[in-house]
């Protein structure tokens, strides 16, 4: 394994020195794995050792892809995505696309074939990429001090993962010391995508893991792509286009597969896509001259790689029914045809690829150390120089409109269910519990627009007493429209919509529940006092509770 040319650390700024040190650490890790394999090599030629190391990376890629299929992880991913807003933004994109297609047809004077507009599915993917890059995930060259917040911490080396860090698949931990307060900050390199939805920070590996999980949660067929020259991204199957789309969440880029070869200037060797259905060598899609790339592919024999990937794919598809096997085989044939054509037609020397810039994520020092600045100096238009997300462009018109459109307006609660639940609550609680519940409901009635009153954390002892146990408090909350959530940071809580929700339609039911809970005489009436509806409503209420807690 080659190493970067050693440079005088004094001649570099601290950020570039850090970037080079981390890159060298990654090179040493790869070299150590290869040396360990060579030590086990019985034939002494090294070829077996290289195959072992390569095969281990392939198996690791399969495990990564299968982790995205965990139902709990996908449900958690779906809970953090503003689906309604992205769909509203996507609908606006589709409308723009249709208008452009119609204008194109009018210019050509041909309204029979027509330019194909963007599908809603592909439009949601584009907006998800944008949201993930600009609002959700943050780049991290190095973490700020956990004690004082100072940003210019000093890299101290690699640490051993704790048991908790290993539980979230952190194979290594970077450590940093603050020059101001001397505190040590750990930066575990998590591979657990669900954990990354909490930390929401990292480098390309963390970005690709989290974004691929989100794609699977949104229902896309998605694959995790590993570049042997140290980058990771996602491929998503477009049903409307009948092909795989390259998606780089770090760059908010879709369908620009030559970005790395012709934009960043990377000398790619192997790129393998891992999904729940296959493991595929997709290198041809990402290089302009595959014949030239072949000269750099020296880690294993091409025949061995093809056979190994075929075996992995067969293992992943074992047990599939005939219809599913046929569908996948048809999709395979389409992709094989595209890959065969890709990389075969070398672009003329005068093609500049000006639409493919150098890398934009990470500081200039970081990108320079990795040789990914592209043809220019890469110092312009780089919103992540300060390791932050959010870009710098602000929301576009589509996002601004969609945020308003997607502001959820909760539907009115079923007041007959609220009456039953409030009566049951009032007859099963003591005055202190009813006083706490009265404050909860009263705050919501007085300030329905205040999001802090709409999240009830069961870690709060008074809330737990008023809501939990046999008090029927959970039934009352669900009848009012609250949903149960289990958040890693706060544990179980009940939420009435999200922070931007409009709950004005629920206020009448809140007022009704407040009166019933505070007025013991009204609340103490027998449930038979509401003839004709109570029995059915009790059954419906109990069904809602079962459904909510099953979910």
Short mmCIF file of C-alpha atoms in Angstrom, two decimals:
data_model
loop_
_atom_site.label_atom_id
_atom_site.label_comp_id
_atom_site.label_asym_id
_atom_site.label_seq_id
_atom_site.Cartn_x
_atom_site.Cartn_y
_atom_site.Cartn_z
CA UNK A 1 0.00 0.00 0.00
CA UNK A 2 1.53 3.30 -1.06
CA UNK A 3 1.88 6.24 1.30
CA UNK A 4 1.66 9.97 0.62
CA UNK A 5 5.00 11.69 0.20
CA UNK A 6 6.19 12.88 3.61
CA UNK A 7 6.18 16.65 3.98
CA UNK A 8 7.69 18.90 6.59
CA UNK A 9 4.90 19.41 9.13
CA UNK A 10 6.21 22.87 9.91
CA UNK A 11 5.55 23.90 6.31
CA UNK A 12 1.86 22.99 6.57
CA UNK A 13 -0.97 24.72 8.35
CA UNK A 14 -2.45 22.70 11.27
CA UNK A 15 -5.55 21.66 9.30
CA UNK A 16 -3.53 20.24 6.43
CA UNK A 17 -1.20 18.47 8.85
CA UNK A 18 -4.23 16.92 10.55
CA UNK A 19 -5.74 15.87 7.23
CA UNK A 20 -2.51 14.21 6.15
CA UNK A 21 -2.11 12.49 9.52
CA UNK A 22 -5.60 11.02 9.32
CA UNK A 23 -5.07 9.89 5.73
CA UNK A 24 -1.82 8.21 6.73
CA UNK A 25 -3.65 6.51 9.62
CA UNK A 26 -6.17 5.09 7.14
CA UNK A 27 -3.30 3.90 4.92
CA UNK A 28 -1.62 2.23 7.89
CA UNK A 29 -4.87 0.45 8.81
CA UNK A 30 -5.20 -0.92 5.27
CA UNK A 31 -1.53 -1.92 5.20
CA UNK A 32 -1.84 -3.69 8.56
CA UNK A 33 -4.79 -5.73 7.27
CA UNK A 34 -2.80 -6.73 4.20
CA UNK A 35 0.27 -7.65 6.23
CA UNK A 36 -1.86 -9.76 8.57
CA UNK A 37 -3.30 -11.59 5.58
CA UNK A 38 0.19 -12.11 4.13
CA UNK A 39 1.33 -13.60 7.43
CA UNK A 40 -1.36 -16.24 6.99
CA UNK A 41 -0.46 -16.82 3.33
CA UNK A 42 0.78 -20.37 2.88
CA UNK A 43 2.01 -20.01 -0.69
CA UNK A 44 4.19 -17.01 0.09
CA UNK A 45 3.33 -15.28 -3.16
CA UNK A 46 1.08 -12.59 -1.68
CA UNK A 47 -1.74 -13.22 -4.17
CA UNK A 48 -3.72 -15.25 -1.67
CA UNK A 49 -3.22 -12.52 0.94
CA UNK A 50 -4.58 -9.87 -1.40
CA UNK A 51 -7.61 -12.01 -2.18
CA UNK A 52 -8.27 -12.54 1.53
CA UNK A 53 -8.09 -8.80 2.24
CA UNK A 54 -10.25 -7.97 -0.79
CA UNK A 55 -12.78 -10.65 0.11
CA UNK A 56 -13.02 -9.30 3.66
CA UNK A 57 -13.96 -5.87 2.31
CA UNK A 58 -16.61 -7.42 0.10
CA UNK A 59 -18.14 -9.30 3.04
CA UNK A 60 -18.06 -6.12 5.11
CA UNK A 61 -19.91 -4.29 2.32
CA UNK A 62 -22.62 -6.96 2.27
CA UNK A 63 -23.08 -6.64 6.04
CA UNK A 64 -23.36 -2.87 5.72
CA UNK A 65 -26.05 -3.17 3.03
CA UNK A 66 -28.08 -5.73 4.97
CA UNK A 67 -28.07 -3.50 8.06
CA UNK A 68 -30.22 -1.02 6.11
CA UNK A 69 -32.97 -3.66 6.01
CA UNK A 70 -33.55 -3.59 9.78
CA UNK A 71 -37.23 -2.57 10.22
CA UNK A 72 -36.53 -0.61 13.42
CA UNK A 73 -33.69 1.33 11.77
CA UNK A 74 -35.85 2.15 8.75
CA UNK A 75 -38.77 3.24 10.95
CA UNK A 76 -36.44 5.50 12.91
CA UNK A 77 -35.06 6.93 9.66
CA UNK A 78 -38.55 7.66 8.37
CA UNK A 79 -39.37 9.52 11.58
CA UNK A 80 -36.61 12.10 10.97
CA UNK A 81 -37.48 12.85 7.33
CA UNK A 82 -39.95 15.68 6.55
CA UNK A 83 -41.76 13.45 4.04
CA UNK A 84 -44.77 15.73 3.50
CA UNK A 85 -42.53 18.69 2.78
CA UNK A 86 -40.26 16.78 0.41
CA UNK A 87 -43.29 15.48 -1.49
CA UNK A 88 -44.65 19.03 -1.80
CA UNK A 89 -41.27 20.24 -3.08
CA UNK A 90 -41.11 17.30 -5.47
CA UNK A 91 -44.57 18.09 -6.86
CA UNK A 92 -43.37 21.62 -7.63
CA UNK A 93 -40.27 20.20 -9.36
CA UNK A 94 -42.44 17.90 -11.47
CA UNK A 95 -44.63 20.84 -12.49
CA UNK A 96 -41.52 22.78 -13.56
CA UNK A 97 -40.26 19.73 -15.43
CA UNK A 98 -43.55 19.29 -17.27
CA UNK A 99 -43.59 22.96 -18.24
CA UNK A 100 -40.02 22.68 -19.57
CA UNK A 101 -40.89 19.52 -21.50
CA UNK A 102 -43.93 21.20 -23.06
CA UNK A 103 -41.84 24.22 -24.02
CA UNK A 104 -39.24 21.93 -25.58
CA UNK A 105 -41.91 20.15 -27.60
CA UNK A 106 -43.34 23.46 -28.77
CA UNK A 107 -39.92 24.62 -30.00
CA UNK A 108 -39.38 21.35 -31.86
CA UNK A 109 -42.91 21.40 -33.26
CA UNK A 110 -43.38 17.77 -32.21
CA UNK A 111 -45.97 16.96 -29.61
CA UNK A 112 -46.05 13.21 -30.27
CA UNK A 113 -42.91 11.82 -28.63
CA UNK A 114 -42.26 14.69 -26.24
CA UNK A 115 -39.45 15.33 -23.78
CA UNK A 116 -39.97 13.10 -20.76
CA UNK A 117 -40.73 15.08 -17.58
CA UNK A 118 -39.30 14.21 -14.18
CA UNK A 119 -41.18 11.51 -12.25
CA UNK A 120 -42.46 12.27 -8.75
CA UNK A 121 -40.32 9.44 -7.35
CA UNK A 122 -37.13 10.89 -8.85
CA UNK A 123 -38.12 14.41 -7.77
CA UNK A 124 -38.51 13.28 -4.14
CA UNK A 125 -35.03 11.76 -4.36
CA UNK A 126 -33.56 15.06 -5.59
CA UNK A 127 -35.19 17.00 -2.77
CA UNK A 128 -34.12 14.41 -0.21
CA UNK A 129 -30.51 14.86 -1.34
CA UNK A 130 -30.83 18.61 -0.99
CA UNK A 131 -32.47 18.41 2.44
CA UNK A 132 -29.92 15.90 3.73
CA UNK A 133 -26.98 18.04 2.64
CA UNK A 134 -28.30 21.48 3.58
CA UNK A 135 -30.35 20.83 6.68
CA UNK A 136 -29.79 17.43 8.26
CA UNK A 137 -26.20 16.18 8.20
CA UNK A 138 -23.00 18.09 8.99
CA UNK A 139 -19.45 17.53 7.78
CA UNK A 140 -16.81 17.05 10.48
CA UNK A 141 -13.11 17.49 9.81
CA UNK A 142 -12.56 17.44 13.57
CA UNK A 143 -15.02 17.88 16.46
CA UNK A 144 -15.23 20.95 18.69
CA UNK A 145 -14.12 20.52 22.29
CA UNK A 146 -16.88 18.74 24.21
CA UNK A 147 -16.14 20.83 27.33
CA UNK A 148 -15.64 24.43 26.18
CA UNK A 149 -16.68 24.32 22.53
CA UNK A 150 -13.30 25.50 21.20
CA UNK A 151 -13.02 24.47 17.54
CA UNK A 152 -9.27 24.36 16.96
CA UNK A 153 -8.57 21.14 18.88
CA UNK A 154 -5.39 19.15 18.26
CA UNK A 155 -5.38 15.58 16.97
CA UNK A 156 -3.75 13.23 19.50
CA UNK A 157 -4.05 9.93 17.64
CA UNK A 158 -6.39 6.97 17.63
CA UNK A 159 -8.14 5.59 20.69
CA UNK A 160 -9.68 2.23 21.49
CA UNK A 161 -13.50 2.12 21.10
CA UNK A 162 -15.48 1.65 24.30
CA UNK A 163 -18.04 -1.14 24.60
CA UNK A 164 -20.85 1.34 23.86
CA UNK A 165 -19.03 2.68 20.80
CA UNK A 166 -18.42 -0.85 19.53
CA UNK A 167 -22.12 -1.59 20.00
CA UNK A 168 -22.75 1.02 17.30
CA UNK A 169 -20.06 -0.46 15.05
CA UNK A 170 -17.32 2.08 15.70
CA UNK A 171 -14.16 0.29 14.60
CA UNK A 172 -11.89 3.20 15.50
CA UNK A 173 -11.96 6.43 17.47
CA UNK A 174 -10.09 9.66 16.78
CA UNK A 175 -9.03 11.64 19.87
CA UNK A 176 -8.46 15.39 20.12
CA UNK A 177 -7.12 17.57 22.94
CA UNK A 178 -8.29 21.12 23.53
CA UNK A 179 -5.35 23.56 23.94
CA UNK A 180 -7.52 25.82 26.14
CA UNK A 181 -9.07 23.50 28.72
CA UNK A 182 -6.99 20.34 28.02
CA UNK A 183 -10.14 18.21 27.76
CA UNK A 184 -9.98 15.20 25.43
CA UNK A 185 -12.79 14.83 22.89
CA UNK A 186 -13.48 11.50 21.23
CA UNK A 187 -14.75 11.16 17.66
CA UNK A 188 -16.01 7.59 17.18
CA UNK A 189 -16.27 6.65 13.50
CA UNK A 190 -19.68 5.00 13.69
CA UNK A 191 -20.87 2.67 10.94
CA UNK A 192 -24.28 2.08 12.52
CA UNK A 193 -26.61 4.16 10.33
CA UNK A 194 -29.28 4.39 13.03
CA UNK A 195 -26.76 5.89 15.45
CA UNK A 196 -25.71 8.35 12.74
CA UNK A 197 -29.29 9.65 12.56
CA UNK A 198 -28.65 10.84 16.13
CA UNK A 199 -25.11 12.19 15.77
CA UNK A 200 -25.85 13.68 12.30
CA UNK A 201 -22.19 14.32 11.61
CA UNK A 202 -19.15 12.68 10.08
CA UNK A 203 -17.27 12.28 6.84
CA UNK A 204 -18.22 10.56 3.61
CA UNK A 205 -18.66 7.11 5.18
CA UNK A 206 -21.10 8.40 7.78
CA UNK A 207 -22.94 10.50 5.18
CA UNK A 208 -23.40 7.59 2.79
CA UNK A 209 -24.50 5.18 5.52
CA UNK A 210 -27.15 7.54 6.87
CA UNK A 211 -28.41 8.62 3.45
CA UNK A 212 -28.64 5.07 2.09
CA UNK A 213 -30.71 4.06 5.13
CA UNK A 214 -33.01 7.02 4.53
CA UNK A 215 -33.42 5.99 0.88
CA UNK A 216 -34.41 2.48 1.95
CA UNK A 217 -36.83 3.93 4.52
CA UNK A 218 -38.43 6.02 1.75
CA UNK A 219 -39.00 2.84 -0.25
CA UNK A 220 -36.26 3.16 -2.86
CA UNK A 221 -34.11 0.25 -3.99
CA UNK A 222 -30.76 1.66 -2.89
CA UNK A 223 -27.19 0.38 -2.91
CA UNK A 224 -24.17 1.43 -0.86
CA UNK A 225 -21.18 2.09 -3.16
CA UNK A 226 -17.63 1.65 -1.91
CA UNK A 227 -14.74 3.22 -3.82
CA UNK A 228 -11.42 1.48 -3.09
CA UNK A 229 -9.65 4.87 -3.31
CA UNK A 230 -11.58 5.99 -0.23
CA UNK A 231 -15.00 7.45 -0.91
CA UNK A 232 -18.55 6.16 -0.42
CA UNK A 233 -21.87 7.10 -2.00
CA UNK A 234 -25.32 5.71 -2.91
CA UNK A 235 -26.99 4.34 -6.00
CA UNK A 236 -30.80 4.46 -6.30
CA UNK A 237 -32.89 2.56 -8.84
CA UNK A 238 -35.11 4.88 -10.88
CA UNK A 239 -38.24 3.04 -11.95
CA UNK A 240 -39.16 5.74 -14.47
CA UNK A 241 -35.70 5.75 -16.08
CA UNK A 242 -35.10 2.02 -15.65
CA UNK A 243 -31.52 2.49 -14.43
CA UNK A 244 -29.38 3.13 -11.37
CA UNK A 245 -28.78 6.77 -10.43
CA UNK A 246 -25.53 7.88 -8.81
CA UNK A 247 -26.34 9.91 -5.64
CA UNK A 248 -23.63 11.60 -3.56
CA UNK A 249 -25.21 13.05 -0.41
CA UNK A 250 -21.95 14.82 0.55
CA UNK A 251 -22.15 16.90 -2.62
CA UNK A 252 -25.94 17.03 -3.23
CA UNK A 253 -25.23 15.51 -6.65
CA UNK A 254 -27.40 13.11 -8.62
CA UNK A 255 -26.59 11.25 -11.83
CA UNK A 256 -23.08 12.62 -12.40
CA UNK A 257 -21.03 9.42 -12.21
CA UNK A 258 -17.89 10.95 -13.79
CA UNK A 259 -17.70 13.49 -10.94
CA UNK A 260 -14.80 11.68 -9.24
CA UNK A 261 -12.79 10.76 -12.33
CA UNK A 262 -13.13 14.00 -14.27
CA UNK A 263 -14.18 16.46 -11.58
CA UNK A 264 -12.14 15.54 -8.53
CA UNK A 265 -9.30 13.96 -10.46
CA UNK A 266 -9.41 10.62 -8.57
CA UNK A 267 -7.61 7.64 -10.09
CA UNK A 268 -10.36 5.11 -9.43
CA UNK A 269 -9.61 1.38 -9.30
CA UNK A 270 -12.57 -0.55 -7.93
CA UNK A 271 -16.11 0.61 -7.17
CA UNK A 272 -18.51 -2.04 -5.84
CA UNK A 273 -22.23 -1.50 -5.17
CA UNK A 274 -23.77 -3.49 -2.31
CA UNK A 275 -27.52 -3.92 -1.89
CA UNK A 276 -29.95 -6.35 -0.36
CA UNK A 277 -30.18 -8.13 -3.72
CA UNK A 278 -26.68 -8.02 -5.16
CA UNK A 279 -23.01 -7.09 -5.00
CA UNK A 280 -21.85 -5.64 -8.34
CA UNK A 281 -18.63 -4.20 -9.76
CA UNK A 282 -19.86 -0.86 -11.14
CA UNK A 283 -16.45 0.73 -11.79
CA UNK A 284 -17.17 1.19 -15.49
CA UNK A 285 -19.98 3.62 -14.67
CA UNK A 286 -17.58 5.94 -12.86
CA UNK A 287 -14.58 6.15 -15.23
CA UNK A 288 -14.30 7.73 -18.67
CA UNK A 289 -11.57 5.35 -19.85
CA UNK A 290 -12.05 1.84 -18.45
CA UNK A 291 -9.10 0.41 -20.38
CA UNK A 292 -6.80 2.85 -18.59
CA UNK A 293 -8.47 2.03 -15.26
CA UNK A 294 -7.79 -1.68 -15.80
CA UNK A 295 -4.06 -0.97 -15.63
CA UNK A 296 -4.55 0.20 -12.03
CA UNK A 297 -6.63 -2.82 -10.97
CA UNK A 298 -3.92 -5.02 -9.50
CA UNK A 299 -5.36 -6.21 -6.19
CA UNK A 300 -7.02 -9.35 -7.57
CA UNK A 301 -7.68 -11.24 -10.80
CA UNK A 302 -10.71 -10.00 -12.72
CA UNK A 303 -12.07 -13.54 -13.06
CA UNK A 304 -11.84 -14.14 -9.31
CA UNK A 305 -13.62 -10.86 -8.59
CA UNK A 306 -16.44 -11.61 -11.03
CA UNK A 307 -16.93 -15.11 -9.59
CA UNK A 308 -16.85 -13.87 -6.00
CA UNK A 309 -19.41 -11.13 -6.65
CA UNK A 310 -21.62 -13.62 -8.51
CA UNK A 311 -21.50 -15.95 -5.50
CA UNK A 312 -22.37 -13.13 -3.10
CA UNK A 313 -25.32 -12.12 -5.27
CA UNK A 314 -26.56 -15.73 -5.42
CA UNK A 315 -26.34 -15.90 -1.63
CA UNK A 316 -28.30 -12.68 -1.21
CA UNK A 317 -31.04 -13.91 -3.56
CA UNK A 318 -31.35 -17.40 -2.15
CA UNK A 319 -34.95 -18.33 -1.44
CA UNK A 320 -36.54 -15.65 -3.64
CA UNK A 321 -39.64 -16.70 -5.54
CA UNK A 322 -39.74 -16.99 -9.32
CA UNK A 323 -41.37 -13.62 -10.01
CA UNK A 324 -38.84 -11.79 -7.87
CA UNK A 325 -35.94 -13.64 -9.46
CA UNK A 326 -37.23 -12.76 -12.93
CA UNK A 327 -37.61 -9.10 -11.98
CA UNK A 328 -34.07 -8.92 -10.63
CA UNK A 329 -32.62 -10.75 -13.63
CA UNK A 330 -34.32 -8.29 -15.99
CA UNK A 331 -32.93 -5.39 -13.99
CA UNK A 332 -29.47 -6.99 -14.02
CA UNK A 333 -29.55 -7.29 -17.82
CA UNK A 334 -30.40 -3.60 -18.18
CA UNK A 335 -27.55 -2.60 -15.87
CA UNK A 336 -25.03 -4.93 -17.52
CA UNK A 337 -25.83 -3.33 -20.86
CA UNK A 338 -25.33 0.17 -19.46
CA UNK A 339 -22.07 -0.80 -17.75
CA UNK A 340 -20.76 -2.39 -20.92
CA UNK A 341 -21.33 0.84 -22.81
CA UNK A 342 -19.95 3.04 -20.00
CA UNK A 343 -16.20 3.62 -20.05
CA UNK A 344 -15.88 2.18 -23.55
CA UNK A 345 -16.06 5.45 -25.47
CA UNK A 346 -13.17 7.63 -24.32
CA UNK A 347 -14.10 11.33 -24.52
CA UNK A 348 -11.98 13.49 -26.87
CA UNK A 349 -9.15 15.41 -25.23
CA UNK A 350 -10.89 18.76 -25.81
CA UNK A 351 -13.91 17.80 -23.66
CA UNK A 352 -13.44 19.87 -20.49
CA UNK A 353 -16.11 18.50 -18.11
CA UNK A 354 -16.56 22.01 -16.70
CA UNK A 355 -19.83 20.93 -15.06
CA UNK A 356 -17.91 18.50 -12.81
CA UNK A 357 -16.20 20.49 -10.04
CA UNK A 358 -13.66 19.39 -7.49
CA UNK A 359 -14.84 18.14 -4.14
CA UNK A 360 -16.78 20.62 -2.02
CA UNK A 361 -17.12 18.83 1.35
CA UNK A 362 -14.42 19.30 3.95
CA UNK A 363 -11.86 22.02 4.41
CA UNK A 364 -9.48 22.97 1.60
CA UNK A 365 -6.65 21.38 3.58
CA UNK A 366 -8.59 18.13 3.89
CA UNK A 367 -9.37 17.96 0.18
CA UNK A 368 -5.84 18.96 -0.80
CA UNK A 369 -4.37 16.17 1.32
CA UNK A 370 -6.59 13.67 -0.50
CA UNK A 371 -5.89 15.12 -3.97
CA UNK A 372 -9.57 15.93 -4.58
CA UNK A 373 -9.51 19.64 -5.33
CA UNK A 374 -10.03 19.04 -9.05
CA UNK A 375 -8.46 21.06 -11.83
CA UNK A 376 -8.78 24.42 -10.05
CA UNK A 377 -7.60 25.33 -6.57
CA UNK A 378 -10.93 24.25 -5.10
CA UNK A 379 -11.07 27.13 -2.65
CA UNK A 380 -14.15 28.76 -4.09
CA UNK A 381 -17.73 27.74 -3.63
CA UNK A 382 -16.94 25.40 -0.75
CA UNK A 383 -19.69 25.79 1.83
CA UNK A 384 -18.24 23.10 4.09
CA UNK A 385 -14.89 24.77 4.78
CA UNK A 386 -16.09 25.43 8.30
CA UNK A 387 -17.40 21.86 8.73
CA UNK A 388 -21.01 22.95 8.86
CA UNK A 389 -24.10 21.93 7.01
CA UNK A 390 -26.74 24.21 5.64
CA UNK A 391 -24.64 25.33 2.68
CA UNK A 392 -24.90 29.08 2.32
CA UNK A 393 -27.48 29.42 -0.39
CA UNK A 394 -30.52 29.39 1.89
CA UNK A 395 -33.84 27.88 0.90
CA UNK A 396 -34.84 28.10 -2.71
CA UNK A 397 -38.35 29.17 -3.70
CA UNK A 398 -39.57 25.58 -3.88
CA UNK A 399 -38.34 24.79 -0.37
CA UNK A 400 -39.81 27.96 1.11
CA UNK A 401 -43.19 27.25 -0.44
CA UNK A 402 -43.14 23.59 0.54
CA UNK A 403 -42.21 24.33 4.14
CA UNK A 404 -45.35 26.39 4.43
CA UNK A 405 -47.52 23.92 2.55
CA UNK A 406 -46.20 20.99 4.56
CA UNK A 407 -46.84 22.68 7.88
CA UNK A 408 -49.09 20.02 9.32
CA UNK A 409 -52.56 20.94 10.39
CA UNK A 410 -53.76 18.31 12.79
CA UNK A 411 -57.27 16.98 12.24
CA UNK A 412 -59.90 17.54 14.93
CA UNK A 413 -60.02 14.88 17.63
CA UNK A 414 -63.04 12.58 17.97
CA UNK A 415 -64.78 14.26 20.91
CA UNK A 416 -66.83 11.19 21.81
CA UNK A 417 -63.57 9.29 22.38
CA UNK A 418 -62.14 12.23 24.31
CA UNK A 419 -65.17 12.20 26.65
CA UNK A 420 -64.79 8.48 27.34
CA UNK A 421 -61.04 8.77 27.90
CA UNK A 422 -61.33 11.86 30.11
CA UNK A 423 -64.05 10.21 32.22
CA UNK A 424 -61.97 7.09 32.68
CA UNK A 425 -58.97 9.22 33.58
CA UNK A 426 -60.81 11.35 36.14
CA UNK A 427 -62.32 8.34 37.93
CA UNK A 428 -58.97 6.51 38.25
CA UNK A 429 -56.64 9.29 39.45
CA UNK A 430 -55.89 11.26 42.59
CA UNK A 431 -56.06 15.07 42.85
CA UNK A 432 -52.31 15.52 42.28
CA UNK A 433 -52.40 13.54 39.04
CA UNK A 434 -55.46 15.47 37.83
CA UNK A 435 -53.79 18.77 38.73
CA UNK A 436 -50.72 17.86 36.63
CA UNK A 437 -52.88 16.73 33.70
CA UNK A 438 -54.89 19.94 34.04
CA UNK A 439 -51.69 22.00 33.71
CA UNK A 440 -50.64 19.98 30.65
CA UNK A 441 -53.98 20.52 28.94
CA UNK A 442 -54.28 24.12 30.12
CA UNK A 443 -50.89 25.07 28.68
CA UNK A 444 -51.93 23.63 25.33
CA UNK A 445 -55.22 25.53 25.35
CA UNK A 446 -53.53 28.81 26.28
CA UNK A 447 -50.52 28.47 23.96
CA UNK A 448 -51.30 25.97 21.18
CA UNK A 449 -48.49 27.42 19.08
CA UNK A 450 -45.81 26.74 21.70
CA UNK A 451 -44.05 23.48 20.66
CA UNK A 452 -42.56 22.82 24.10
CA UNK A 453 -46.00 22.11 25.53
CA UNK A 454 -46.65 19.48 22.86
CA UNK A 455 -43.86 17.10 23.92
CA UNK A 456 -44.45 15.20 27.16
CA UNK A 457 -41.35 13.33 28.31
CA UNK A 458 -41.99 10.28 30.46
CA UNK A 459 -38.57 10.85 32.04
CA UNK A 460 -40.25 13.75 33.91
CA UNK A 461 -41.49 12.22 37.20
CA UNK A 462 -44.66 14.34 37.41
CA UNK A 463 -45.59 13.69 33.79
CA UNK A 464 -44.95 9.97 34.27
CA UNK A 465 -47.17 9.95 37.36
CA UNK A 466 -49.99 11.81 35.63
CA UNK A 467 -49.84 9.81 32.39
CA UNK A 468 -48.46 6.40 33.27
CA UNK A 469 -49.58 3.43 35.30
CA UNK A 470 -53.29 2.61 35.41
CA UNK A 471 -54.40 6.25 35.17
CA UNK A 472 -55.73 5.93 31.58
CA UNK A 473 -53.59 8.99 30.83
CA UNK A 474 -52.09 7.36 27.74
CA UNK A 475 -55.58 6.65 26.42
CA UNK A 476 -56.55 10.29 26.88
CA UNK A 477 -53.45 11.55 25.09
CA UNK A 478 -53.95 9.18 22.14
CA UNK A 479 -57.63 10.18 21.88
CA UNK A 480 -56.48 13.82 21.65
CA UNK A 481 -54.07 12.98 18.82
CA UNK A 482 -50.77 12.47 20.67
CA UNK A 483 -48.41 9.80 19.31
CA UNK A 484 -45.88 7.76 21.26
CA UNK A 485 -42.21 8.09 20.35
CA UNK A 486 -39.13 6.37 21.69
CA UNK A 487 -36.21 8.76 21.25
CA UNK A 488 -32.66 7.69 22.15
CA UNK A 489 -31.92 10.97 23.92
CA UNK A 490 -35.20 11.37 25.82
CA UNK A 491 -36.70 7.89 25.96
CA UNK A 492 -40.46 7.46 25.70
CA UNK A 493 -42.43 10.64 25.08
CA UNK A 494 -45.82 11.68 23.72
CA UNK A 495 -45.98 14.34 21.01
CA UNK A 496 -48.90 16.28 19.56
CA UNK A 497 -47.70 16.88 15.99
CA UNK A 498 -44.24 18.22 15.23
CA UNK A 499 -42.74 21.60 16.12
CA UNK A 500 -44.32 23.33 13.12
CA UNK A 501 -47.75 21.70 13.39
CA UNK A 502 -50.94 23.74 13.52
CA UNK A 503 -53.04 22.20 16.31
CA UNK A 504 -55.84 24.78 16.33
CA UNK A 505 -58.37 22.15 15.21
CA UNK A 506 -57.57 20.08 18.32
CA UNK A 507 -58.10 22.96 20.79
CA UNK A 508 -61.88 22.36 21.25
CA UNK A 509 -61.18 18.76 22.26
CA UNK A 510 -58.40 19.93 24.59
CA UNK A 511 -60.84 22.33 26.24
CA UNK A 512 -63.41 19.54 26.58
CA UNK A 513 -60.85 17.22 28.17
CA UNK A 514 -59.68 20.00 30.50
CA UNK A 515 -63.24 20.60 31.74
CA UNK A 516 -63.80 16.89 32.31
CA UNK A 517 -60.51 16.39 34.15
CA UNK A 518 -60.87 19.50 36.38
CA UNK A 519 -64.60 19.12 37.14
CA UNK A 520 -64.74 16.04 39.34
CA UNK A 521 -68.54 15.95 39.31
CA UNK A 522 -68.72 15.90 35.50
CA UNK A 523 -65.75 13.60 35.27
CA UNK A 524 -67.19 11.30 37.88
CA UNK A 525 -70.39 10.63 35.99
CA UNK A 526 -70.95 7.02 35.13
CA UNK A 527 -69.91 6.15 31.61
CA UNK A 528 -73.43 4.81 31.15
CA UNK A 529 -74.53 8.43 31.19
CA UNK A 530 -73.61 8.61 27.52
CA UNK A 531 -75.94 5.87 26.26
CA UNK A 532 -75.60 4.40 22.81
CA UNK A 533 -72.03 5.45 22.12
CA UNK A 534 -69.96 4.55 25.15
CA UNK A 535 -69.55 0.83 24.59
CA UNK A 536 -68.56 1.26 20.95
CA UNK A 537 -66.34 4.22 21.76
CA UNK A 538 -64.55 2.31 24.50
CA UNK A 539 -63.78 -0.47 22.05
CA UNK A 540 -62.54 2.02 19.45
CA UNK A 541 -60.41 3.78 22.04
CA UNK A 542 -58.88 0.54 23.25
CA UNK A 543 -58.19 -0.42 19.62
CA UNK A 544 -56.44 2.91 19.03
CA UNK A 545 -54.27 2.35 22.10
CA UNK A 546 -53.28 -1.15 21.00
CA UNK A 547 -52.46 0.09 17.51
CA UNK A 548 -50.41 3.05 18.77
CA UNK A 549 -48.30 1.00 21.16
CA UNK A 550 -47.84 -1.85 18.70
CA UNK A 551 -46.49 0.76 16.28
#
